[in-house]
Structure formats: C-alpha cells, structure tokens
Tab-separated table of C-alpha atoms and ligand atoms in Angstrom:
chain	number	residue	atom	x	y	z
A	220	MET	CA	49.325	77.794	112.821
A	221	ALA	CA	46.281	76.856	114.825
A	222	ASN	CA	47.209	74.050	117.181
A	223	LYS	CA	50.929	73.936	117.693
A	224	MET	CA	52.568	71.133	119.601
A	225	ALA	CA	55.115	71.611	122.325
A	226	ALA	CA	56.591	68.960	124.571
A	227	ILE	CA	57.813	68.917	128.126
A	228	VAL	CA	60.390	66.271	129.007
A	229	LEU	CA	60.990	65.638	132.688
A	230	ALA	CA	64.630	65.173	133.504
A	231	ALA	CA	65.373	66.907	136.769
A	232	GLY	CA	65.553	63.893	139.061
A	233	MET	CA	68.857	62.351	140.064
A	234	GLY	CA	67.662	58.791	139.599
A	235	THR	CA	68.732	57.487	142.987
A	236	ARG	CA	67.946	53.901	142.091
A	237	MET	CA	70.760	54.029	139.535
A	238	LYS	CA	73.243	54.304	142.456
A	239	SER	CA	75.434	56.519	140.337
A	240	GLY	CA	77.403	59.732	140.517
A	241	LEU	CA	75.930	60.587	137.120
A	242	VAL	CA	72.386	61.855	136.721
A	243	LYS	CA	70.160	59.105	135.307
A	244	VAL	CA	69.141	60.711	132.014
A	245	MET	CA	72.783	61.222	130.979
A	246	HIS	CA	73.715	57.556	131.173
A	247	THR	CA	74.611	56.270	127.720
A	248	VAL	CA	72.159	53.839	126.187
A	249	ALA	CA	73.143	52.391	122.792
A	250	GLY	CA	75.416	55.299	122.027
A	251	ALA	CA	73.319	58.252	123.155
A	252	PRO	CA	72.354	59.662	126.550
A	253	MET	CA	69.073	58.199	127.764
A	254	ILE	CA	67.312	61.555	127.397
A	255	ALA	CA	68.273	61.861	123.732
A	256	TRP	CA	65.923	59.019	122.824
A	257	PRO	CA	62.553	60.380	124.029
A	258	VAL	CA	63.477	63.880	122.848
A	259	ALA	CA	64.228	62.543	119.358
A	260	ALA	CA	60.978	60.552	119.355
A	261	ALA	CA	59.026	63.682	120.329
A	262	PHE	CA	60.507	65.746	117.501
A	263	ASP	CA	60.034	62.921	115.017
A	264	SER	CA	56.361	62.752	115.986
A	265	GLY	CA	55.772	66.366	114.973
A	266	VAL	CA	56.531	68.309	118.124
A	267	GLU	CA	58.011	71.688	117.239
A	268	ARG	CA	59.577	72.754	120.495
A	269	CYS	CA	60.728	70.905	123.586
A	270	VAL	CA	61.160	72.204	127.112
A	271	LEU	CA	63.428	70.035	129.241
A	272	VAL	CA	62.906	70.263	132.975
A	273	VAL	CA	66.362	70.018	134.464
A	274	GLY	CA	67.769	70.030	137.966
A	275	HIS	CA	70.430	67.567	139.017
A	276	GLN	CA	73.583	68.049	136.926
A	277	GLN	CA	71.634	70.281	134.598
A	278	GLU	CA	74.860	71.625	133.094
A	279	LYS	CA	75.458	68.188	131.555
A	280	VAL	CA	71.997	68.055	129.986
A	281	ARG	CA	72.206	71.658	128.752
A	282	GLU	CA	75.618	71.026	127.271
A	283	TYR	CA	74.456	67.943	125.390
A	284	PHE	CA	71.630	69.881	123.710
A	285	SER	CA	73.568	73.107	123.239
A	286	GLY	CA	73.138	74.734	119.857
A	287	ARG	CA	69.685	73.289	119.343
A	288	ASP	CA	67.264	76.210	119.248
A	289	GLU	CA	64.193	73.992	119.338
A	290	VAL	CA	65.196	72.777	122.806
A	291	SER	CA	64.828	75.052	125.814
A	292	PHE	CA	65.209	74.488	129.523
A	293	ALA	CA	63.282	75.074	132.710
A	294	GLU	CA	64.986	74.686	136.030
A	295	GLN	CA	63.446	72.708	138.854
A	296	SER	CA	65.865	73.294	141.690
A	297	GLU	CA	64.124	71.000	144.146
A	298	GLN	CA	62.537	67.784	142.914
A	299	LEU	CA	59.128	68.024	144.509
A	300	GLY	CA	57.446	65.663	142.075
A	301	THR	CA	56.440	65.256	138.437
A	302	GLY	CA	53.541	67.723	138.810
A	303	HIS	CA	55.842	70.338	140.276
A	304	ALA	CA	58.276	69.713	137.408
A	305	VAL	CA	55.566	70.476	134.851
A	306	ARG	CA	54.601	73.581	136.793
A	307	CYS	CA	58.196	74.776	136.466
A	308	ALA	CA	58.081	74.197	132.704
A	309	MET	CA	54.885	76.146	131.982
A	310	PRO	CA	56.445	79.640	131.698
A	311	ALA	CA	59.016	78.324	129.184
A	312	LEU	CA	56.366	76.818	126.925
A	313	ASP	CA	55.796	78.222	123.457
A	314	THR	CA	52.801	80.581	123.805
A	315	ALA	CA	51.366	79.329	120.509
A	316	ALA	CA	51.168	75.752	121.758
A	317	GLN	CA	47.627	74.711	122.610
A	318	THR	CA	48.446	71.072	123.148
A	319	VAL	CA	51.257	69.887	125.370
A	320	MET	CA	52.894	66.495	125.182
A	321	ILE	CA	54.558	65.438	128.409
A	322	LEU	CA	57.201	62.704	128.506
A	323	CYS	CA	59.752	61.381	130.939
A	324	GLY	CA	63.443	61.474	130.220
A	325	ASP	CA	63.817	57.885	131.357
A	326	THR	CA	61.720	56.098	128.717
A	327	PRO	CA	64.188	55.553	125.863
A	328	LEU	CA	62.127	52.887	124.102
A	329	LEU	CA	59.205	55.106	123.119
A	330	THR	CA	58.915	55.440	119.352
A	331	ALA	CA	57.835	58.409	117.271
A	332	ALA	CA	55.186	56.222	115.616
A	333	THR	CA	53.512	55.561	118.957
A	334	LEU	CA	53.624	59.236	119.917
A	335	ARG	CA	52.145	60.152	116.553
A	336	GLY	CA	49.338	57.644	117.083
A	337	MET	CA	48.623	59.103	120.483
A	338	LEU	CA	48.547	62.644	119.143
A	339	GLU	CA	46.149	61.685	116.391
A	340	ARG	CA	43.849	60.013	118.893
A	341	HIS	CA	44.047	63.045	121.172
A	342	ARG	CA	42.944	65.278	118.298
A	343	GLU	CA	40.225	62.947	117.060
A	344	THR	CA	38.586	62.522	120.453
A	345	GLY	CA	39.047	66.137	121.491
A	346	ALA	CA	39.859	64.852	124.982
A	347	CYS	CA	41.231	67.212	127.573
A	348	VAL	CA	43.844	64.683	128.670
A	349	THR	CA	45.088	61.585	126.846
A	350	VAL	CA	47.236	59.208	128.884
A	351	MET	CA	49.424	56.580	127.293
A	352	THR	CA	48.891	53.247	128.982
A	353	ALA	CA	49.829	49.591	128.587
A	354	THR	CA	49.001	46.399	130.352
A	355	PHE	CA	51.749	44.628	132.223
A	356	ALA	CA	51.698	41.127	133.639
A	357	ASP	CA	53.678	42.622	136.507
A	358	PRO	CA	52.573	46.240	136.924
A	359	PHE	CA	54.674	46.743	140.070
A	360	GLY	CA	56.051	50.252	140.500
A	361	TYR	CA	53.854	51.952	137.916
A	362	GLY	CA	50.872	54.207	138.459
A	363	ARG	CA	47.626	52.233	137.976
A	364	ILE	CA	44.902	53.457	135.644
A	365	VAL	CA	41.573	53.701	137.446
A	366	LYS	CA	38.637	53.933	135.041
A	367	GLY	CA	35.093	55.078	135.614
A	368	GLU	CA	31.832	53.660	134.288
A	369	GLY	CA	32.079	55.418	130.934
A	370	GLY	CA	35.565	53.994	130.322
A	371	GLY	CA	37.306	57.308	130.923
A	372	ILE	CA	40.185	57.559	133.408
A	373	VAL	CA	39.117	58.952	136.763
A	374	ALA	CA	42.393	58.597	138.624
A	375	ILE	CA	45.956	57.337	138.393
A	376	THR	CA	47.134	55.810	141.643
A	377	GLU	CA	50.813	55.394	142.413
A	378	GLU	CA	52.083	52.043	143.695
A	379	LYS	CA	52.738	53.461	147.154
A	380	ASP	CA	49.282	54.978	147.449
A	381	ALA	CA	47.315	52.136	145.891
A	382	SER	CA	44.785	50.005	147.723
A	383	PRO	CA	45.078	46.202	147.288
A	384	GLN	CA	42.279	46.307	144.686
A	385	GLU	CA	44.028	49.095	142.791
A	386	ARG	CA	47.287	47.140	142.862
A	387	ASP	CA	45.496	44.381	140.971
A	388	ILE	CA	44.876	46.712	138.033
A	389	ASP	CA	47.227	45.674	135.257
A	390	GLU	CA	46.794	48.774	133.071
A	391	VAL	CA	49.546	51.211	133.946
A	392	ASN	CA	50.520	54.798	133.287
A	393	ALA	CA	53.342	55.133	130.774
A	394	GLY	CA	54.110	58.638	132.016
A	395	VAL	CA	53.307	60.118	128.590
A	396	TYR	CA	50.417	62.523	128.150
A	397	CYS	CA	48.786	64.913	125.721
A	398	VAL	CA	47.046	67.690	127.588
A	399	ASP	CA	45.086	70.792	126.680
A	400	ARG	CA	47.388	73.621	127.575
A	401	ALA	CA	44.882	75.940	129.236
A	402	PHE	CA	43.631	73.122	131.453
A	403	LEU	CA	47.173	72.020	132.328
A	404	GLU	CA	48.162	75.514	133.314
A	405	GLN	CA	45.480	75.802	135.966
A	406	ALA	CA	45.564	72.135	137.008
A	407	VAL	CA	49.284	72.034	137.900
A	408	GLY	CA	48.759	75.198	139.923
A	409	ARG	CA	46.232	73.397	142.085
A	410	LEU	CA	48.155	70.190	142.837
A	411	THR	CA	48.831	69.223	146.432
A	412	ASN	CA	51.420	66.854	147.879
A	413	ASP	CA	49.057	65.033	150.161
A	414	ASN	CA	50.177	61.456	149.360
A	415	ALA	CA	52.496	58.629	150.419
A	416	GLN	CA	55.597	60.239	148.899
A	417	GLY	CA	54.782	63.842	149.824
A	418	GLU	CA	55.224	64.811	146.162
A	419	TYR	CA	53.258	66.895	143.705
A	420	TYR	CA	52.093	64.149	141.375
A	421	LEU	CA	51.437	65.090	137.780
A	422	THR	CA	49.076	62.135	137.681
A	423	ASP	CA	46.659	64.013	139.927
A	424	VAL	CA	45.714	66.370	137.089
A	425	VAL	CA	43.638	63.425	135.861
A	426	ARG	CA	41.519	63.534	138.999
A	427	GLN	CA	40.946	67.218	138.422
A	428	ALA	CA	39.870	66.680	134.846
A	429	ALA	CA	37.452	63.942	135.910
A	430	ALA	CA	36.059	66.142	138.710
A	431	GLN	CA	35.429	68.930	136.199
A	432	GLY	CA	33.676	66.499	133.861
A	433	LEU	CA	36.434	66.831	131.237
A	434	ASP	CA	37.376	63.847	129.103
A	435	CYS	CA	40.443	61.929	130.163
A	436	LEU	CA	41.108	58.973	127.885
A	437	ALA	CA	43.616	56.172	127.728
A	438	TYR	CA	45.704	55.552	124.635
A	439	ARG	CA	46.710	51.983	125.182
A	440	VAL	CA	49.805	50.775	123.312
A	441	GLY	CA	50.058	47.140	122.276
A	442	ASP	CA	53.787	46.833	122.818
A	443	ALA	CA	54.162	47.303	126.556
A	444	GLN	CA	57.932	47.098	126.262
A	445	GLU	CA	57.974	50.474	124.542
A	446	ILE	CA	56.838	52.293	127.613
A	447	SER	CA	59.234	50.631	130.086
A	448	GLY	CA	60.896	53.255	132.205
A	449	VAL	CA	64.503	52.921	133.288
A	450	ASN	CA	64.876	53.249	137.019
A	451	ASP	CA	67.896	51.053	137.708
A	452	ARG	CA	70.791	49.545	135.813
A	453	VAL	CA	69.070	46.248	135.233
A	454	GLN	CA	66.302	48.070	133.379
A	455	MET	CA	68.875	50.201	131.583
A	456	ALA	CA	70.686	47.120	130.263
A	457	GLU	CA	67.365	45.726	129.087
A	458	ALA	CA	66.474	48.989	127.330
A	459	ALA	CA	69.890	49.120	125.673
A	460	ARG	CA	69.402	45.591	124.400
A	461	VAL	CA	66.072	46.525	122.818
A	462	LEU	CA	67.533	49.661	121.218
A	463	ARG	CA	70.468	47.677	119.808
A	464	GLU	CA	68.028	45.141	118.453
A	465	ARG	CA	66.240	47.947	116.598
A	466	ILE	CA	69.502	49.404	115.276
A	467	ASN	CA	70.712	45.986	114.124
A	468	ARG	CA	67.395	45.096	112.571
A	469	GLU	CA	67.387	48.270	110.513
A	470	LEU	CA	70.956	47.638	109.363
A	471	MET	CA	70.181	44.046	108.433
A	472	LEU	CA	67.115	45.110	106.486
A	473	SER	CA	69.324	47.591	104.638
A	474	GLY	CA	71.697	44.819	103.543
A	475	VAL	CA	74.219	44.264	106.335
A	476	THR	CA	74.914	40.657	107.398
A	477	MET	CA	75.281	39.924	111.079
A	478	ILE	CA	76.439	36.452	112.047
A	479	ASP	CA	74.821	36.839	115.480
A	480	PRO	CA	72.968	40.141	115.882
A	481	ALA	CA	72.500	39.587	119.597
A	482	ALA	CA	76.271	39.839	120.002
A	483	VAL	CA	76.880	42.930	117.872
A	484	TYR	CA	77.048	46.333	119.549
A	485	ILE	CA	76.376	49.244	117.229
A	486	ASP	CA	75.654	52.790	118.331
A	487	LEU	CA	72.901	55.022	117.096
A	488	GLY	CA	74.069	56.919	114.029
A	489	VAL	CA	76.671	54.441	112.754
A	490	ARG	CA	76.360	53.882	108.991
A	491	ILE	CA	77.236	50.611	107.290
A	492	GLY	CA	77.041	49.748	103.579
A	493	ARG	CA	75.400	46.720	102.047
A	494	ASP	CA	77.005	43.296	101.886
A	495	THR	CA	79.241	44.137	104.787
A	496	VAL	CA	79.513	41.241	107.250
A	497	ILE	CA	79.740	41.863	110.989
A	498	HIS	CA	81.057	39.084	113.224
A	499	PRO	CA	80.102	38.467	116.854
A	500	GLY	CA	81.489	40.751	119.507
A	501	ALA	CA	82.124	43.644	117.133
A	502	THR	CA	81.503	47.035	118.752
A	503	ILE	CA	81.038	49.996	116.443
A	504	LYS	CA	80.669	53.390	118.018
A	505	GLY	CA	80.327	57.113	117.508
A	506	LYS	CA	80.341	58.657	114.061
A	507	THR	CA	81.717	55.602	112.312
A	508	VAL	CA	80.919	55.089	108.637
A	509	ILE	CA	81.707	51.729	107.017
A	510	GLY	CA	81.420	51.062	103.283
A	511	GLU	CA	80.145	48.099	101.290
A	512	HIS	CA	81.534	44.550	101.149
A	513	CYS	CA	83.602	44.950	104.287
A	514	GLU	CA	84.242	42.272	106.851
A	515	ILE	CA	84.359	43.348	110.474
A	516	GLY	CA	85.930	40.564	112.513
A	517	GLN	CA	85.179	39.091	115.866
A	518	GLY	CA	85.659	41.439	118.790
A	519	ALA	CA	86.735	44.420	116.683
A	520	LEU	CA	86.295	47.786	118.438
A	521	ILE	CA	85.779	50.681	116.042
A	522	LYS	CA	85.080	54.249	117.135
A	523	ASP	CA	84.677	57.404	115.018
A	524	CYS	CA	86.325	55.835	111.968
A	525	SER	CA	85.738	56.286	108.279
A	526	ILE	CA	86.157	52.997	106.427
A	527	GLY	CA	85.899	52.521	102.665
A	528	ASP	CA	84.648	49.551	100.659
A	529	ALA	CA	85.936	45.969	100.774
A	530	VAL	CA	87.984	46.563	103.896
A	531	VAL	CA	88.778	43.567	106.082
A	532	VAL	CA	89.173	44.216	109.790
A	533	LYS	CA	90.299	40.995	111.416
A	534	ALA	CA	89.506	39.815	114.923
A	535	GLY	CA	90.451	41.828	117.947
A	536	SER	CA	91.503	45.007	116.182
A	537	VAL	CA	90.952	48.366	117.874
A	538	MET	CA	90.495	51.488	115.749
A	539	GLU	CA	89.767	55.059	116.723
A	540	GLN	CA	89.509	58.196	114.561
A	541	ALA	CA	91.179	56.452	111.659
A	542	VAL	CA	90.512	56.945	107.969
A	543	VAL	CA	90.760	53.744	105.984
A	544	ARG	CA	90.366	53.670	102.193
A	545	ASP	CA	89.125	50.842	99.989
A	546	GLU	CA	90.481	47.288	100.089
A	547	VAL	CA	92.651	47.733	103.123
A	548	ALA	CA	93.344	44.723	105.380
A	549	ILE	CA	93.752	45.274	109.098
A	550	GLY	CA	94.668	42.896	111.911
A	551	PRO	CA	94.162	40.568	113.588
A	552	MET	CA	94.864	42.510	116.765
A	553	ALA	CA	96.007	45.730	115.137
A	554	HIS	CA	95.681	49.082	116.892
A	555	LEU	CA	94.864	52.100	114.742
A	556	ARG	CA	94.952	55.239	116.847
A	557	PRO	CA	93.730	58.752	116.018
A	558	GLY	CA	95.216	60.380	112.970
A	559	THR	CA	95.868	57.153	111.096
A	560	GLU	CA	95.153	57.338	107.373
A	561	LEU	CA	95.526	54.252	105.225
A	562	SER	CA	95.402	54.513	101.424
A	563	PRO	CA	93.845	51.805	99.239
A	564	HIS	CA	95.387	48.314	99.388
A	565	VAL	CA	97.393	48.993	102.518
A	566	LYS	CA	97.986	46.004	104.771
A	567	ILE	CA	98.359	46.338	108.527
A	568	GLY	CA	99.077	42.995	110.181
A	569	ASN	CA	98.994	41.610	113.690
A	570	PHE	CA	100.333	43.642	116.603
A	571	VAL	CA	100.904	46.733	114.524
A	572	GLU	CA	100.137	50.084	116.150
A	573	THR	CA	99.731	53.292	114.182
A	574	LYS	CA	99.211	56.868	115.356
A	575	LYS	CA	99.181	60.044	113.240
A	576	ALA	CA	100.482	57.905	110.439
A	577	PHE	CA	99.799	58.172	106.739
A	578	MET	CA	100.447	55.159	104.529
A	579	GLY	CA	100.414	55.435	100.750
A	580	GLU	CA	98.757	53.020	98.386
A	581	GLY	CA	99.873	49.400	98.571
A	582	SER	CA	102.200	49.805	101.542
A	583	LYS	CA	102.468	47.041	104.127
A	584	ALA	CA	103.360	46.692	107.777
A	585	SER	CA	102.589	43.060	108.373
A	586	HIS	CA	103.841	42.294	111.870
A	587	LEU	CA	104.818	43.721	115.249
A	588	THR	CA	105.423	47.361	114.412
A	589	TYR	CA	104.924	50.866	115.791
A	590	LEU	CA	104.383	53.691	113.329
A	591	GLY	CA	103.786	57.061	114.995
A	592	ASP	CA	104.048	60.566	113.491
A	593	ALA	CA	105.003	58.997	110.196
A	594	THR	CA	104.399	59.739	106.536
A	595	ILE	CA	104.932	56.672	104.430
A	596	GLY	CA	104.773	56.634	100.633
A	597	ARG	CA	103.447	54.056	98.169
A	598	ASP	CA	104.514	50.424	97.949
A	599	VAL	CA	106.657	50.602	101.025
A	600	ASN	CA	107.404	47.416	102.931
A	601	ILE	CA	107.801	47.847	106.653
A	602	GLY	CA	109.568	44.777	108.058
A	603	CYS	CA	108.587	42.911	111.170
A	604	GLY	CA	109.539	44.677	114.378
A	605	THR	CA	110.067	48.129	112.865
A	606	ILE	CA	109.744	51.001	115.298
A	607	THR	CA	109.528	54.708	114.673
A	608	CYS	CA	111.298	56.206	117.679
A	609	ASN	CA	109.173	59.337	117.575
A	610	TYR	CA	109.513	60.585	121.136
A	611	ASP	CA	112.659	61.948	122.717
A	612	GLY	CA	111.092	62.364	126.118
A	613	VAL	CA	110.082	65.953	125.393
A	614	LYS	CA	108.802	66.249	121.834
A	615	LYS	CA	107.370	64.078	119.089
A	616	HIS	CA	109.259	63.943	115.781
A	617	GLN	CA	108.366	62.969	112.240
A	618	THR	CA	109.524	60.012	110.222
A	619	ILE	CA	109.228	60.256	106.441
A	620	ILE	CA	109.607	57.192	104.259
A	621	GLU	CA	109.288	57.784	100.524
A	622	ASP	CA	107.832	55.517	97.837
A	623	ASP	CA	109.174	52.013	97.149
A	624	VAL	CA	111.358	51.819	100.234
A	625	PHE	CA	112.063	48.384	101.714
A	626	VAL	CA	112.540	48.475	105.467
A	627	GLY	CA	114.002	45.202	106.740
A	628	SER	CA	113.026	43.548	109.989
A	629	ASP	CA	113.882	44.936	113.402
A	630	VAL	CA	114.678	48.456	112.259
A	631	GLN	CA	114.512	51.511	114.484
A	632	LEU	CA	113.948	54.862	112.839
A	633	VAL	CA	115.108	57.571	115.208
A	634	ALA	CA	113.037	60.605	114.295
A	635	PRO	CA	113.249	63.160	112.884
A	636	VAL	CA	114.489	61.137	109.967
A	637	LYS	CA	113.811	60.755	106.262
A	638	VAL	CA	114.358	57.745	104.039
A	639	GLY	CA	114.599	58.623	100.343
A	640	ARG	CA	112.673	56.749	97.706
A	641	ASN	CA	113.604	53.278	96.556
A	642	SER	CA	116.116	52.754	99.363
A	643	LEU	CA	116.676	49.624	101.388
A	644	ILE	CA	117.218	49.561	105.121
A	645	ALA	CA	119.029	46.421	106.190
A	646	ALA	CA	117.538	44.296	108.941
A	647	GLY	CA	118.577	45.277	112.431
A	648	THR	CA	119.581	48.821	111.437
A	649	THR	CA	119.102	51.765	113.744
A	650	VAL	CA	118.553	54.673	111.373
A	651	THR	CA	119.797	57.943	112.883
A	652	MET	CA	120.618	59.856	109.694
A	653	ASP	CA	118.562	60.646	106.622
A	654	VAL	CA	118.966	58.058	103.878
A	655	PRO	CA	119.351	59.345	100.317
A	656	PRO	CA	117.224	57.833	97.543
A	657	ASP	CA	118.252	54.544	95.903
A	658	SER	CA	120.653	53.662	98.746
A	659	LEU	CA	121.327	50.811	101.123
A	660	ALA	CA	121.489	51.843	104.765
A	661	ILE	CA	123.032	49.361	107.125
A	662	ALA	CA	124.069	49.974	110.713
A	663	ARG	CA	124.859	46.953	112.788
A	664	ALA	CA	127.967	45.556	114.443
A	665	PRO	CA	129.781	43.132	112.140
A	666	GLN	CA	129.195	39.520	113.128
A	667	VAL	CA	132.020	37.567	114.708
A	668	ASN	CA	132.014	33.749	114.693
A	669	LYS	CA	134.191	32.101	117.355
A	670	GLU	CA	134.633	28.523	116.220
A	671	GLY	CA	134.830	25.749	118.764
A	672	TRP	CA	133.604	28.145	121.480
A	673	LYS	CA	130.882	25.889	122.733
A	674	LEU	CA	133.086	22.842	123.024
A	675	ARG	CA	135.709	24.802	124.974
A	676	LYS	CA	133.043	25.990	127.426
A	677	LYS	CA	132.223	22.382	128.197
B	103	LIG	C1	55.991	58.102	137.094
B	103	LIG	C2	54.481	58.232	137.240
B	103	LIG	C3	53.844	56.856	137.204
B	103	LIG	C4	54.209	56.167	135.894
B	103	LIG	C5	55.721	56.157	135.695
B	103	LIG	C6	56.041	55.673	134.302
B	103	LIG	C7	54.017	60.182	138.667
B	103	LIG	C8	53.643	60.645	140.014
B	103	LIG	N1	54.156	58.880	138.510
B	103	LIG	O1	56.478	57.362	138.208
B	103	LIG	O2	52.439	56.948	137.298
B	103	LIG	O3	53.697	54.852	135.878
B	103	LIG	O4	56.297	57.462	135.843
B	103	LIG	O5	57.431	55.491	134.109
B	103	LIG	O6	54.140	60.987	137.763
B	103	LIG	N2	61.151	64.125	137.632
B	103	LIG	C9	61.450	65.471	137.653
B	103	LIG	N3	61.179	66.181	138.773
B	103	LIG	C10	60.617	65.621	139.870
B	103	LIG	C11	60.316	64.253	139.845
B	103	LIG	C12	60.582	63.523	138.698
B	103	LIG	O7	61.952	66.017	136.686
B	103	LIG	O8	60.406	66.357	140.839
B	103	LIG	C13	61.466	63.361	136.418
B	103	LIG	C14	62.492	62.283	136.655
B	103	LIG	O9	63.792	62.782	136.438
B	103	LIG	C15	62.115	61.223	135.626
B	103	LIG	C16	60.614	61.409	135.456
B	103	LIG	O10	60.308	62.675	135.985
B	103	LIG	O11	62.751	61.413	134.388
B	103	LIG	C17	59.815	60.348	136.155
B	103	LIG	O12	60.105	60.376	137.522
B	103	LIG	P1	60.167	59.041	138.390
B	103	LIG	O13	60.533	59.408	139.766
B	103	LIG	O14	60.995	58.036	137.695
B	103	LIG	O15	58.622	58.610	138.366
B	103	LIG	P2	58.046	57.165	138.590
B	103	LIG	O16	58.091	56.840	140.023
B	103	LIG	O17	58.679	56.228	137.656
B	104	LIG	CA1	60.477	56.290	136.225
C-alpha cells in the first residue's frame, strides 16, 4: 500500500505533577489506563501500527499491551524531551509508513473522529507537518502556535520560553501531529536542547520545516476540551468525568435509563441492555454485562459480573465475578463474591453473603446469611441467620443442599455436609451429620421453663 500510517505515542515520562508512585499513563481513567485511550483512538482512525515510547515503569505499559502485535515499543531510558522521545521511536517505525502520527499518552479525550479529520486534511493539503491546535481562553502551560504571514505555523513556543506577546496567543499546540516521515527522520536528528527546560522539544521540528520553506499547517479542532492533556490529578478527574459522560451518553442513546447520569460510574467496555434503569451512585466496572429490563439500585458496586434480564439489584449491594440469571432479586446490601452463580428466580435478601455458591432455580436466602462453598438445589428456602461453616481453620469444605429443602432460621451447617432433598432443618439446629432425604433434622437443647423464677429473684 502506498501511504501507510504509523503512530508514535509518547509515554516515557513519569508525570511528576501527578505526585504518584505510579507512572502517569498507567493511572486508570474511566476503567482503562490513560494511555489506552489515545492508542485506541489512533487505531480507530486508521493507523495500522503504533510505537509506544516507554521509559518510566515501562514493564507496566508493556504488560498492559502484551499480545497485541500491532503495538511495539521503543525505549527512552532518559527523558530528554518530546523530540528526543520521537528520535528514539524512529528505528522501530514500520518502514512502509510514509506518514507518521504523533500523539501523547496523556490526552485521553482525543477522539478517532478528530484524528481522522486531521489525517484527511494532512493528505488534502500535502503539508509536511500538520499540527492539531485549539484555542483556549486560558492557554497557560501549552505551547503557543506562532503563525507567519501566509497563515502557516512558523514556530511553537513553550510556556517557559514564550515572550509576553507570545503568551497572549490563545491558539495552542495539542501535542498531536501528522508528519512526513522522511522529513521527521532528519528533523529530529537535528534538534538541540537550547531552551528554558534544556529539553529536546519535538515542537522545534516546526521551525525547521518553516526554515526549509515546507508547509506546516494547523488543524484547529472546535472542541478544545478534546485536546486537554492530563498533567495532574485535578485534570485527570476532569478527563474521567468527560469520558464517563461519553460512555453514559452512548448507553442512554442505546436505551438505558439513568436517573442521574452525572452520578453513575460505568467503565469502558461494560455492556447494558435496553430498558435497564441505573440509579444514582451505581458503579459498574470491568467486563460486566447486564441484560434488559434490569434495575440497578442506588450505590450498587458491580465488577466483572454477568447479569441476565429483569434482574433487580437493590441499593448498596456489592457483586464481583458473579453470574446471575434472569429475574433474580438481590439486596439491598447483599454481597455476592466470586464464584457465585444464581439460577433464574433466585432471591438474595439483605445482609446475605455468597461465595463459590450455586443456587438452583427459585431458591431463596432472604436475610442475614453466609453461603460459601455451597451447592444448593431448586426451591430451597434458606432461613434467616443460616451459616455454612465452610472453614475449619485449615481447609474449605462443601455444603450440599438438595432440591426442596427447608432450612429454618439460625441454622449452622458444619461442612462437609449434605442435606438430602425435601428435608426440613429445624430452627436453631447445628447440622454436623448428613441429613437423609425427606427427613426432619433437629439439634437443639430441649427447652426448660422454670415457673415463678422471676418473682423469686425479686
Ligand atoms: C507538550 C508540548 C506542548 C503542548 C502539550 C500538549 C513539547 C515540547 N511541548 O508539552 O507544546 O502544548 O504537550 O499537551 O512537546 N514524554 C516522553 N519523553 C520525554 C518527555 C515527554 O515520552 O522525554 C512524553 C510524556 O510522558 C507525555 C508526553 O510526552 O506523555 C508529553 O510530555 P509533557 O511533559 O506532558 O509535555 P507538555 O509540557 O505537556
Ligand atoms: Ca502534557
């Protein structure tokens, strides 16, 4: 193919303004590391291969993208500036790529549509360099776009190097470029670090292009917010808010109701069916899939769960790695831990905790219960206060309860133990032996009534 597209994404810096032990680009923003967003936008815009320039904590970045052949890495062991970073990336670039898109790993709001628009413009104009720009009411901190008489860019001046007149320029550098590869190759080789920060600025390639009489044009985006870079945690929170807004908007347009979208926290990649209603404070993370006609209550926290249709999750419930079939009711304040599987029409009530527990169709545990390492059949009633005593201090043991069993309130099931089908466990029983089918199991001290006892005490 004639003009292939490759991208370079700069991600070697530590991000000192984050004041963090974690490298900036690996901070999670709306469910994905910051760097995942611009990389995804680049691929969605038609880029075929991406070289990530990595340095600080590069093992974390490499690990996140491992297994993706279209992503390769270039190491920048010392962060000598954005120009130096690009220089490090050049040898790793696809040889067939004649145009290079350069992005920063800290601009998660950039969209593929904007990148596509920029690419198209770059091709139409045949410019040597196209720089994405935007106008900001407060351009502080960004490189300023200095234009010549013909309207082309002649220089980009960093905040720290700018003269007072240059500081007044409100058109800023987004840090996103399309550059002719052959030009870039020689230009980054010629950069110097003769500036306020003693860095090799990528932005200085613009000066070189202008000096050689090559076209350097601005691609100005209307939505300045899209190009906001994240340098500190205040900006990161703002970016996350915008990304959540986009996620929520897409879900709402696909048929999901949100009572207050500003107070709903849904990660990238979560899927939710139509006519499902999400209440304020709900947080839905990871690989969660939720069906149609569900109701996700206030403050529910759901991570990596698979939830069927018409499921009601009441307020304050916490669920992780649970599989929930259709028409199940959960909560309020239930805790479904990994390995929970609930068949259709199961009911899990308040203050019930489950872990590695299977419940058959129609079974209920309505109040104050712990079910761990348990296999429970169909139409079983688990009384209030039931506990599977699954742990002996060394090992976990299984509890099996067959179909149609009625477990009374305040029962302890000391595992390993099996309760045969259609049996009844009397309230207050501590079950230490298997119970045969169709039986009554009762284990409690007989009651003694001492009449007149209270009067005698007085
Ligand atoms: C840069 C631009 C500025 C632009 C702004 C947009 C330069 C000199 N300045 O400034 O004109 O307005 O982005 O957000 O390019 N990085 C490396 N190696 C390095 C230095 C940086 O990989 O040696 C990476 C960082 O990890 C980061 C990105 O490059 O992801 C941008 O670096 P940063 O220091 O944030 O640049 P800005 O000062 O924001
Ligand atoms: Ca930045």
